[in-house]
mmCIF file of C-alpha atoms in Angstrom:
data_model
loop_
_atom_site.group_PDB
_atom_site.id
_atom_site.type_symbol
_atom_site.label_atom_id
_atom_site.label_comp_id
_atom_site.label_asym_id
_atom_site.label_seq_id
_atom_site.Cartn_x
_atom_site.Cartn_y
_atom_site.Cartn_z
ATOM 1 C CA TRP A 1 58.879 -161.933 151.082
ATOM 2 C CA SER A 2 55.904 -164.314 151.309
ATOM 3 C CA GLU A 3 58.008 -167.192 149.931
ATOM 4 C CA SER A 4 60.012 -169.560 152.124
ATOM 5 C CA TYR A 5 63.554 -170.591 151.207
ATOM 6 C CA ASN A 6 64.934 -173.945 152.273
ATOM 7 C CA ARG A 7 68.604 -174.379 151.452
ATOM 8 C CA GLU A 8 71.635 -176.219 152.800
ATOM 9 C CA LEU A 9 73.951 -173.671 154.421
ATOM 10 C CA GLU A 10 77.057 -174.974 152.673
ATOM 11 C CA ASN A 11 77.585 -171.732 150.771
ATOM 12 C CA ILE A 12 75.867 -168.793 152.449
ATOM 13 C CA PHE A 13 76.793 -166.426 149.627
ATOM 14 C CA GLU A 14 75.009 -168.566 147.052
ATOM 15 C CA VAL A 15 71.932 -168.737 149.279
ATOM 16 C CA GLN A 16 71.919 -164.957 149.667
ATOM 17 C CA GLU A 17 72.270 -164.460 145.932
ATOM 18 C CA ASP A 18 69.439 -166.904 145.137
ATOM 19 C CA ILE A 19 67.071 -165.171 147.575
ATOM 20 C CA ALA A 20 68.015 -161.671 146.431
ATOM 21 C CA THR A 21 67.619 -162.616 142.765
ATOM 22 C CA SER A 22 64.257 -164.249 143.383
ATOM 23 C CA VAL A 23 62.877 -161.358 145.420
ATOM 24 C CA ALA A 24 64.141 -158.653 143.067
ATOM 25 C CA GLY A 25 62.964 -160.547 140.018
ATOM 26 C CA SER A 26 59.502 -161.192 141.436
ATOM 27 C CA LEU A 27 59.136 -157.520 142.314
ATOM 28 C CA GLY A 28 60.130 -156.600 138.780
ATOM 29 C CA VAL A 29 57.552 -158.970 137.297
ATOM 30 C CA ARG A 30 54.764 -157.845 139.630
ATOM 31 C CA LEU A 31 55.476 -154.147 139.145
ATOM 32 C CA GLY A 32 56.276 -154.402 135.437
ATOM 33 C CA VAL A 33 59.583 -152.563 135.842
ATOM 34 C CA GLY A 34 62.801 -152.961 133.942
ATOM 35 C CA LYS A 35 63.729 -153.925 130.419
ATOM 36 C CA VAL A 36 64.255 -157.381 128.966
ATOM 37 C CA ASN A 37 67.815 -157.614 130.331
ATOM 38 C CA ALA A 38 67.135 -155.899 133.668
ATOM 39 C CA PHE A 39 67.378 -159.128 135.685
ATOM 40 C CA ARG A 40 67.780 -162.855 135.114
ATOM 41 C CA GLY A 41 64.685 -164.194 133.379
ATOM 42 C CA ALA A 42 63.248 -160.786 132.554
ATOM 43 C CA GLY A 43 60.834 -160.530 129.655
ATOM 44 C CA THR A 44 57.529 -161.842 130.982
ATOM 45 C CA GLN A 45 54.600 -160.399 132.909
ATOM 46 C CA ASN A 46 53.462 -163.888 133.938
ATOM 47 C CA VAL A 47 54.623 -164.503 137.500
ATOM 48 C CA GLU A 48 54.091 -168.279 137.317
ATOM 49 C CA ALA A 49 56.152 -168.473 134.109
ATOM 50 C CA TYR A 50 58.918 -166.446 135.730
ATOM 51 C CA GLU A 51 58.902 -168.648 138.828
ATOM 52 C CA ALA A 52 59.174 -171.771 136.651
ATOM 53 C CA TYR A 53 62.137 -170.142 134.880
ATOM 54 C CA LEU A 54 63.846 -169.441 138.209
ATOM 55 C CA GLN A 55 63.118 -172.911 139.541
ATOM 56 C CA SER A 56 64.751 -174.409 136.442
ATOM 57 C CA GLN A 57 68.051 -172.935 137.608
ATOM 58 C CA GLY A 58 68.117 -174.917 140.847
ATOM 59 C CA GLN A 59 71.507 -176.451 141.549
ATOM 60 C CA ASP A 60 70.265 -179.951 142.444
ATOM 61 C CA LEU A 61 67.960 -180.549 139.472
ATOM 62 C CA SER A 62 68.540 -183.079 136.715
ATOM 63 C CA ARG A 63 68.743 -181.857 133.130
ATOM 64 C CA GLN A 64 65.304 -183.310 132.424
ATOM 65 C CA ASP A 65 63.786 -181.541 135.445
ATOM 66 C CA ARG A 66 65.215 -178.240 134.218
ATOM 67 C CA ILE A 67 63.766 -178.864 130.764
ATOM 68 C CA ARG A 68 60.319 -179.703 132.166
ATOM 69 C CA LEU A 69 60.222 -176.468 134.158
ATOM 70 C CA LEU A 70 61.194 -174.408 131.118
ATOM 71 C CA GLU A 71 58.582 -176.186 129.028
ATOM 72 C CA ARG A 72 56.102 -175.143 131.717
ATOM 73 C CA ALA A 73 57.327 -171.535 131.503
ATOM 74 C CA VAL A 74 56.776 -171.267 127.731
ATOM 75 C CA GLU A 75 53.426 -173.006 128.058
ATOM 76 C CA LEU A 76 52.339 -170.310 130.523
ATOM 77 C CA ASP A 77 53.792 -167.504 128.374
ATOM 78 C CA PRO A 78 54.377 -168.480 124.714
ATOM 79 C CA ASP A 79 56.107 -165.106 124.107
ATOM 80 C CA TYR A 80 58.721 -165.583 126.847
ATOM 81 C CA ALA A 81 61.904 -165.257 124.747
ATOM 82 C CA ALA A 82 64.413 -165.978 127.526
ATOM 83 C CA ALA A 83 62.603 -169.169 128.524
ATOM 84 C CA TRP A 84 62.467 -170.457 124.930
ATOM 85 C CA SER A 85 66.173 -169.852 124.446
ATOM 86 C CA LEU A 86 67.219 -171.285 127.794
ATOM 87 C CA LEU A 87 65.115 -174.330 126.905
ATOM 88 C CA GLY A 88 67.283 -174.635 123.790
ATOM 89 C CA HIS A 89 70.435 -174.300 125.880
ATOM 90 C CA ARG A 90 69.300 -176.975 128.345
ATOM 91 C CA THR A 91 68.281 -179.262 125.491
ATOM 92 C CA LEU A 92 71.785 -178.925 124.063
ATOM 93 C CA GLY A 93 73.132 -179.970 127.472
ATOM 94 C CA THR A 94 71.592 -183.421 127.073
ATOM 95 C CA THR A 95 74.257 -184.185 124.446
ATOM 96 C CA TRP A 96 76.707 -184.749 127.335
ATOM 97 C CA ASP A 97 74.876 -188.016 128.001
ATOM 98 C CA SER A 98 73.575 -188.894 124.531
ATOM 99 C CA SER A 99 74.788 -191.428 121.997
ATOM 100 C CA PRO A 100 76.475 -190.179 118.792
ATOM 101 C CA GLU A 101 73.439 -191.259 116.758
ATOM 102 C CA GLU A 102 71.158 -188.927 118.738
ATOM 103 C CA THR A 103 73.370 -185.854 118.799
ATOM 104 C CA ALA A 104 72.549 -184.218 115.452
ATOM 105 C CA GLU A 105 68.810 -184.349 116.097
ATOM 106 C CA ILE A 106 69.246 -182.912 119.610
ATOM 107 C CA ILE A 107 71.396 -180.049 118.336
ATOM 108 C CA ASP A 108 68.891 -179.190 115.603
ATOM 109 C CA ARG A 109 66.040 -179.167 118.126
ATOM 110 C CA ALA A 110 68.048 -177.013 120.532
ATOM 111 C CA TYR A 111 68.923 -174.551 117.760
ATOM 112 C CA SER A 112 65.273 -174.262 116.712
ATOM 113 C CA LEU A 113 64.194 -173.468 120.291
ATOM 114 C CA ALA A 114 66.913 -170.854 120.807
ATOM 115 C CA LEU A 115 66.291 -169.260 117.403
ATOM 116 C CA HIS A 116 62.595 -168.911 118.287
ATOM 117 C CA GLY A 117 63.622 -166.997 121.390
ATOM 118 C CA VAL A 118 65.789 -164.619 119.360
ATOM 119 C CA GLU A 119 62.986 -164.113 116.861
ATOM 120 C CA LEU A 120 60.591 -163.261 119.702
ATOM 121 C CA ASN A 121 63.026 -160.698 121.124
ATOM 122 C CA PRO A 122 66.383 -159.990 119.421
ATOM 123 C CA GLU A 123 67.254 -157.690 122.345
ATOM 124 C CA SER A 124 67.257 -160.555 124.855
ATOM 125 C CA ALA A 125 70.844 -161.228 125.920
ATOM 126 C CA THR A 126 69.803 -164.644 127.257
ATOM 127 C CA SER A 127 68.433 -165.557 123.829
ATOM 128 C CA GLN A 128 71.517 -164.330 121.980
ATOM 129 C CA ARG A 129 73.748 -166.261 124.380
ATOM 130 C CA ALA A 130 71.852 -169.524 123.877
ATOM 131 C CA LEU A 131 71.818 -169.221 120.085
ATOM 132 C CA ALA A 132 75.538 -168.436 120.048
ATOM 133 C CA MET A 133 76.338 -171.473 122.169
ATOM 134 C CA ILE A 134 74.310 -173.780 119.952
ATOM 135 C CA SER A 135 75.878 -172.247 116.826
ATOM 136 C CA GLY A 136 79.188 -173.559 118.125
ATOM 137 C CA ALA A 137 77.688 -177.019 118.522
ATOM 138 C CA LYS A 138 76.724 -176.786 114.832
ATOM 139 C CA LEU A 139 80.387 -175.958 114.056
ATOM 140 C CA ASP A 140 79.500 -172.367 113.148
ATOM 141 C CA TRP A 141 82.238 -170.918 115.356
ATOM 142 C CA ILE A 142 82.246 -167.546 113.613
ATOM 143 C CA GLY A 143 78.486 -167.282 114.146
ATOM 144 C CA ALA A 144 79.050 -168.229 117.777
ATOM 145 C CA GLU A 145 81.678 -165.507 118.227
ATOM 146 C CA GLU A 146 79.461 -162.879 116.641
ATOM 147 C CA GLY A 147 76.498 -164.015 118.725
ATOM 148 C CA PHE A 148 78.425 -163.758 121.972
ATOM 149 C CA ARG A 149 79.719 -160.315 121.094
ATOM 150 C CA ARG A 150 76.121 -159.244 120.544
ATOM 151 C CA ALA A 151 75.006 -160.837 123.826
ATOM 152 C CA ILE A 152 77.804 -159.110 125.768
ATOM 153 C CA GLU A 153 76.828 -155.761 124.238
ATOM 154 C CA LEU A 154 73.316 -156.289 125.542
ATOM 155 C CA LEU A 155 74.330 -157.562 128.988
ATOM 156 C CA THR A 156 77.706 -158.285 130.556
ATOM 157 C CA ASP A 157 76.982 -160.837 133.251
ATOM 158 C CA ARG A 158 78.521 -163.993 134.687
ATOM 159 C CA ALA A 159 76.387 -166.463 132.719
ATOM 160 C CA ILE A 160 77.139 -164.929 129.328
ATOM 161 C CA LEU A 161 80.873 -164.515 129.922
ATOM 162 C CA ALA A 162 81.160 -168.033 131.355
ATOM 163 C CA THR A 163 79.425 -169.565 128.328
ATOM 164 C CA TYR A 164 81.546 -167.483 125.957
ATOM 165 C CA GLY A 165 84.619 -168.735 127.778
ATOM 166 C CA SER A 166 83.502 -172.305 127.148
ATOM 167 C CA VAL A 167 83.341 -171.679 123.393
ATOM 168 C CA LEU A 168 86.820 -170.122 123.481
ATOM 169 C CA LEU A 169 88.002 -173.158 125.419
ATOM 170 C CA ARG A 170 86.706 -175.585 122.792
ATOM 171 C CA ASN A 171 88.550 -173.563 120.169
ATOM 172 C CA GLY A 172 91.800 -173.956 122.093
ATOM 173 C CA ARG A 173 92.008 -170.295 123.127
ATOM 174 C CA THR A 174 92.525 -171.274 126.740
ATOM 175 C CA THR A 175 94.286 -168.085 127.877
ATOM 176 C CA GLU A 176 91.427 -165.928 126.616
ATOM 177 C CA ALA A 177 88.906 -168.375 128.089
ATOM 178 C CA LEU A 178 90.523 -168.032 131.533
ATOM 179 C CA ARG A 179 90.413 -164.261 131.188
ATOM 180 C CA GLN A 180 86.682 -164.362 130.485
ATOM 181 C CA TYR A 181 86.127 -166.758 133.390
ATOM 182 C CA GLY A 182 87.997 -164.371 135.669
ATOM 183 C CA ILE A 183 85.801 -161.452 134.632
ATOM 184 C CA ALA A 184 82.720 -163.629 135.120
ATOM 185 C CA VAL A 185 83.719 -164.486 138.690
ATOM 186 C CA SER A 186 84.443 -160.819 139.462
ATOM 187 C CA LEU A 187 80.845 -159.977 138.519
ATOM 188 C CA GLU A 188 79.440 -162.202 141.283
ATOM 189 C CA PRO A 189 77.655 -159.921 143.754
ATOM 190 C CA MET A 190 78.902 -161.998 146.684
ATOM 191 C CA GLY A 191 82.065 -163.339 145.061
ATOM 192 C CA GLY A 192 83.288 -166.865 145.398
ATOM 193 C CA ARG A 193 82.375 -169.884 143.313
ATOM 194 C CA PRO A 194 84.471 -170.693 140.226
ATOM 195 C CA VAL A 195 83.111 -171.161 136.716
ATOM 196 C CA THR A 196 82.499 -174.892 136.269
ATOM 197 C CA MET A 197 84.249 -175.252 132.891
ATOM 198 C CA ALA A 198 87.298 -173.300 134.034
ATOM 199 C CA TRP A 199 89.029 -176.473 135.222
ATOM 200 C CA HIS A 200 89.432 -177.570 131.581
ATOM 201 C CA ALA A 201 91.375 -174.399 130.792
ATOM 202 C CA SER A 202 93.591 -174.779 133.857
ATOM 203 C CA LEU A 203 94.254 -178.398 132.905
ATOM 204 C CA ALA A 204 95.109 -177.428 129.325
ATOM 205 C CA GLN A 205 97.754 -175.083 130.722
ATOM 206 C CA GLY A 206 99.215 -177.740 133.018
ATOM 207 C CA ARG A 207 97.949 -176.079 136.209
ATOM 208 C CA PHE A 208 96.868 -179.384 137.737
ATOM 209 C CA GLY A 209 96.263 -178.315 141.332
ATOM 210 C CA GLU A 210 94.118 -175.412 140.209
ATOM 211 C CA ALA A 211 92.188 -177.686 137.828
ATOM 212 C CA ARG A 212 91.535 -180.170 140.642
ATOM 213 C CA ASP A 213 90.334 -177.449 143.028
ATOM 214 C CA ILE A 214 87.793 -176.193 140.488
ATOM 215 C CA ALA A 215 86.686 -179.691 139.434
ATOM 216 C CA ASN A 216 86.059 -180.639 143.060
ATOM 217 C CA TRP A 217 83.224 -178.095 143.248
ATOM 218 C CA GLN A 218 81.141 -180.333 141.003
ATOM 219 C CA ALA A 219 78.744 -183.212 141.641
ATOM 220 C CA THR A 220 80.311 -186.440 142.924
ATOM 221 C CA ARG A 221 80.256 -188.464 139.687
ATOM 222 C CA ASN A 222 81.572 -185.607 137.547
ATOM 223 C CA ARG A 223 84.273 -184.896 140.110
ATOM 224 C CA ILE A 224 85.473 -188.505 140.072
ATOM 225 C CA GLU A 225 85.599 -188.685 136.268
ATOM 226 C CA ASN A 226 87.273 -185.293 135.964
ATOM 227 C CA ASN A 227 89.926 -186.240 138.500
ATOM 228 C CA LEU A 228 90.800 -189.198 136.273
ATOM 229 C CA ASP A 229 91.384 -186.790 133.375
ATOM 230 C CA ILE A 230 93.611 -184.669 135.597
ATOM 231 C CA ALA A 231 95.601 -187.712 136.772
ATOM 232 C CA LEU A 232 96.175 -188.891 133.185
ATOM 233 C CA ASN A 233 97.567 -185.481 132.287
ATOM 234 C CA GLU A 234 99.784 -185.333 135.379
ATOM 235 C CA ARG A 235 101.118 -188.751 134.322
ATOM 236 C CA ASP A 236 101.326 -190.019 137.885
ATOM 237 C CA PRO A 237 100.706 -193.796 137.591
ATOM 238 C CA GLU A 238 99.505 -194.246 141.177
ATOM 239 C CA SER A 239 97.034 -191.376 140.861
ATOM 240 C CA VAL A 240 95.808 -192.804 137.552
ATOM 241 C CA LYS A 241 95.208 -196.215 139.110
ATOM 242 C CA ALA A 242 93.350 -194.746 142.086
ATOM 243 C CA ALA A 243 91.198 -192.585 139.821
ATOM 244 C CA MET A 244 90.307 -195.528 137.553
ATOM 245 C CA GLN A 245 89.281 -197.583 140.565
ATOM 246 C CA ALA A 246 87.066 -194.730 141.772
ATOM 247 C CA VAL A 247 85.386 -194.365 138.373
ATOM 248 C CA SER A 248 84.745 -198.133 138.207
ATOM 249 C CA LYS A 249 82.768 -197.927 141.462
ATOM 250 C CA THR A 250 80.424 -195.227 140.129
ATOM 251 C CA ASN A 251 80.152 -196.427 136.499
ATOM 252 C CA VAL A 252 79.834 -200.195 136.210
ATOM 253 C CA VAL A 253 79.830 -200.141 132.393
ATOM 254 C CA ALA A 254 83.046 -198.103 132.235
ATOM 255 C CA GLY A 255 84.486 -200.602 134.687
ATOM 256 C CA ALA A 256 84.537 -203.090 131.809
ATOM 257 C CA LEU A 257 87.294 -200.905 130.363
ATOM 258 C CA TYR A 258 89.154 -199.948 133.524
ATOM 259 C CA ALA A 259 89.283 -203.361 135.239
ATOM 260 C CA PRO A 260 91.357 -205.050 132.507
ATOM 261 C CA VAL A 261 93.467 -201.900 132.053
ATOM 262 C CA LEU A 262 94.301 -201.922 135.764
ATOM 263 C CA ALA A 263 95.166 -205.622 135.578
ATOM 264 C CA GLU A 264 97.632 -204.961 132.732
ATOM 265 C CA PHE A 265 98.795 -201.515 133.820
ATOM 266 C CA ASP A 266 102.486 -202.241 133.368
ATOM 267 C CA SER A 267 102.025 -203.601 129.839
ATOM 268 C CA PRO A 268 101.140 -200.777 127.405
ATOM 269 C CA GLU A 269 100.983 -203.155 124.436
ATOM 270 C CA ARG A 270 98.334 -205.346 126.074
ATOM 271 C CA ILE A 271 96.423 -202.287 127.229
ATOM 272 C CA LEU A 272 96.284 -200.882 123.703
ATOM 273 C CA THR A 273 94.840 -204.199 122.535
ATOM 274 C CA ILE A 274 92.194 -203.946 125.271
ATOM 275 C CA LEU A 275 91.339 -200.402 124.176
ATOM 276 C CA ARG A 276 90.842 -201.496 120.578
ATOM 277 C CA ASP A 277 88.663 -204.425 121.635
ATOM 278 C CA VAL A 278 86.438 -202.240 123.827
ATOM 279 C CA HIS A 279 86.243 -199.625 121.087
ATOM 280 C CA LEU A 280 84.862 -202.218 118.661
ATOM 281 C CA ASP A 281 82.474 -203.792 121.193
ATOM 282 C CA GLU A 282 79.053 -202.341 120.331
ATOM 283 C CA ASN A 283 77.567 -203.875 123.485
ATOM 284 C CA LEU A 284 79.734 -201.665 125.685
ATOM 285 C CA ASN A 285 78.565 -198.063 125.605
ATOM 286 C CA TRP A 286 78.584 -195.124 127.991
ATOM 287 C CA PRO A 287 78.587 -191.348 127.265
ATOM 288 C CA ARG A 288 82.339 -190.894 127.735
ATOM 289 C CA LYS A 289 83.391 -194.083 125.939
ATOM 290 C CA HIS A 290 85.262 -192.447 123.036
ATOM 291 C CA HIS A 291 86.758 -189.820 125.316
ATOM 292 C CA ASP A 292 87.999 -192.372 127.853
ATOM 293 C CA ILE A 293 89.539 -194.624 125.205
ATOM 294 C CA SER A 294 91.207 -191.679 123.455
ATOM 295 C CA MET A 295 92.736 -190.363 126.678
ATOM 296 C CA LEU A 296 94.078 -193.786 127.648
ATOM 297 C CA ALA A 297 95.464 -194.365 124.149
ATOM 298 C CA ALA A 298 97.334 -191.051 124.336
ATOM 299 C CA TYR A 299 98.584 -191.833 127.849
ATOM 300 C CA PHE A 300 99.895 -195.260 126.825
ATOM 301 C CA GLY A 301 101.600 -193.968 123.698
ATOM 302 C CA ASP A 302 99.344 -194.614 120.681
ATOM 303 C CA SER A 303 98.732 -191.088 119.390
ATOM 304 C CA GLN A 304 97.328 -192.282 116.076
ATOM 305 C CA PHE A 305 94.632 -194.399 117.709
ATOM 306 C CA ALA A 306 93.893 -191.622 120.213
ATOM 307 C CA LEU A 307 93.259 -189.183 117.360
ATOM 308 C CA GLU A 308 91.151 -191.698 115.434
ATOM 309 C CA VAL A 309 88.823 -192.250 118.399
ATOM 310 C CA LYS A 310 88.702 -188.597 119.439
ATOM 311 C CA GLY A 311 87.905 -187.640 115.854
ATOM 312 C CA GLN A 312 84.930 -190.008 115.856
ATOM 313 C CA GLU A 313 83.648 -188.326 119.005
ATOM 314 C CA VAL A 314 84.074 -184.636 118.155
ATOM 315 C CA ARG A 315 82.782 -184.935 114.600
ATOM 316 C CA ASN A 316 79.452 -185.921 116.176
ATOM 317 C CA ASN A 317 79.501 -183.937 119.376
ATOM 318 C CA THR A 318 81.707 -181.003 120.418
ATOM 319 C CA VAL A 319 80.941 -181.063 124.156
ATOM 320 C CA ARG A 320 84.352 -182.635 124.925
ATOM 321 C CA LEU A 321 86.259 -180.804 122.214
ATOM 322 C CA ALA A 322 88.293 -179.003 124.887
ATOM 323 C CA THR A 323 90.141 -182.248 125.624
ATOM 324 C CA LEU A 324 92.084 -181.824 122.371
ATOM 325 C CA TRP A 325 94.104 -179.153 124.167
ATOM 326 C CA TYR A 326 95.117 -181.233 127.194
ATOM 327 C CA PRO A 327 98.861 -181.853 127.755
ATOM 328 C CA VAL A 328 98.437 -185.615 127.275
ATOM 329 C CA MET A 329 97.243 -184.909 123.714
ATOM 330 C CA SER A 330 100.401 -182.999 122.728
ATOM 331 C CA GLU A 331 101.733 -185.718 120.411
ATOM 332 C CA VAL A 332 98.254 -186.139 118.920
ATOM 333 C CA ARG A 333 98.256 -182.454 117.927
ATOM 334 C CA GLN A 334 101.492 -182.932 115.981
ATOM 335 C CA LEU A 335 100.066 -185.583 113.665
ATOM 336 C CA PRO A 336 99.253 -184.550 110.059
ATOM 337 C CA GLU A 337 95.728 -185.935 110.520
ATOM 338 C CA PHE A 338 95.153 -183.485 113.364
ATOM 339 C CA LYS A 339 95.312 -180.603 110.879
ATOM 340 C CA LYS A 340 92.673 -182.312 108.801
ATOM 341 C CA LEU A 341 90.422 -182.799 111.820
ATOM 342 C CA VAL A 342 90.502 -179.197 113.058
ATOM 343 C CA THR A 343 89.983 -177.957 109.490
ATOM 344 C CA GLU A 344 86.896 -180.171 109.142
ATOM 345 C CA LEU A 345 85.619 -178.803 112.450
ATOM 346 C CA ASN A 346 85.874 -175.235 111.052
ATOM 347 C CA LEU A 347 88.357 -174.282 113.766
ATOM 348 C CA VAL A 348 91.023 -173.023 111.344
ATOM 349 C CA GLU A 349 88.519 -170.715 109.675
ATOM 350 C CA TYR A 350 87.638 -169.322 113.093
ATOM 351 C CA TRP A 351 91.282 -168.970 114.176
ATOM 352 C CA ARG A 352 92.150 -166.955 111.076
ATOM 353 C CA ALA A 353 89.257 -164.597 111.807
ATOM 354 C CA TYR A 354 89.478 -164.176 115.590
ATOM 355 C CA GLY A 355 92.739 -165.570 116.970
ATOM 356 C CA TRP A 356 94.699 -168.810 117.054
ATOM 357 C CA ALA A 357 94.540 -171.603 119.587
ATOM 358 C CA ASP A 358 97.252 -171.348 122.229
ATOM 359 C CA ALA A 359 98.832 -174.575 120.930
ATOM 360 C CA CYS A 360 98.744 -173.605 117.223
ATOM 361 C CA ARG A 361 100.254 -170.870 115.076
ATOM 362 C CA PRO A 362 100.068 -169.917 111.394
ATOM 363 C CA LEU A 363 102.946 -170.471 108.982
ATOM 364 C CA SER A 364 103.911 -168.228 106.082
ATOM 365 C CA ASN A 365 102.693 -170.594 103.367
ATOM 366 C CA ASN A 366 99.046 -170.568 104.423
ATOM 367 C CA ASP A 367 99.749 -173.593 106.599
ATOM 368 C CA PHE A 368 99.809 -173.924 110.392
ATOM 369 C CA THR A 369 101.459 -176.015 113.055
ATOM 370 C CA CYS A 370 100.356 -177.234 116.494
ATOM 371 C CA THR A 371 102.327 -178.475 119.495
#
């Protein structure tokens, strides 16, 4: 109890959980009690390494700050399996903001870090979880499924079930993903906060109000961008316009797309020309560029172009793969080229082994169809 805890009292249950976890974990480290999965970050006898691990989970940290703290943890204890693997997981997270050219190298580095953690301690649920998540990023969905099943056998906690749900979500198994998210929330000692990625699953099922409620828990910029996705799927023109204006204020580069689209909002043909021009403009780049163009193309009626752009994105980086299952992408999923894309992404192989996407079903002639 010698530590001090300074937190904003916006969510008292989260504050209580953070303090309880920190105190219990520190006692476990100091007394040497418990096994590798006994508490979050277990697996080290180095108190400073453990504290760096815990600090890396702070809610207000940037991805790079989290990575630096985990690098500090493994420097202090080179045998700290959970820290190595979480470092891999956090490294993978940087692909949300990376260019397509950087993604493959980042994923390989993340996989190497997580694999090292598993090699140090195969019984670490944190390590198995991280390796499974990164296996999905490498399009090894069957390996990801097997890895998560192993992690859940070792430890059934919120973090593991929430991450597993995110892999199910990217595979289009949104109903099962929501089930896992529900179990994850029920495991919260104090109850309450939703799983961040759960809004994608709610959106995929057309539960727009629920999706918006969950998305609004997130940081300001993410919330604004996510509300644009929700508006496009609701197909409410006024909401779409308002959301595009909000995004333009927080992302000046993306504003180069949304300003002309807003000016021509009642002319789909001119908008589709704008989308193609921006797509080809190599001087205009932001992390969501392909995603934003694909969503707008689907909204304004060019399914073929939407699939072309989305395919370019997800072949390089699967972080936004879940958007394939949004309602606005329904016509995209019915294109013959969509079958080719999901086959290339190894999704069909996974579906045949573990269960089909909610929007797809097998046919008798070894074919399948999606709606």
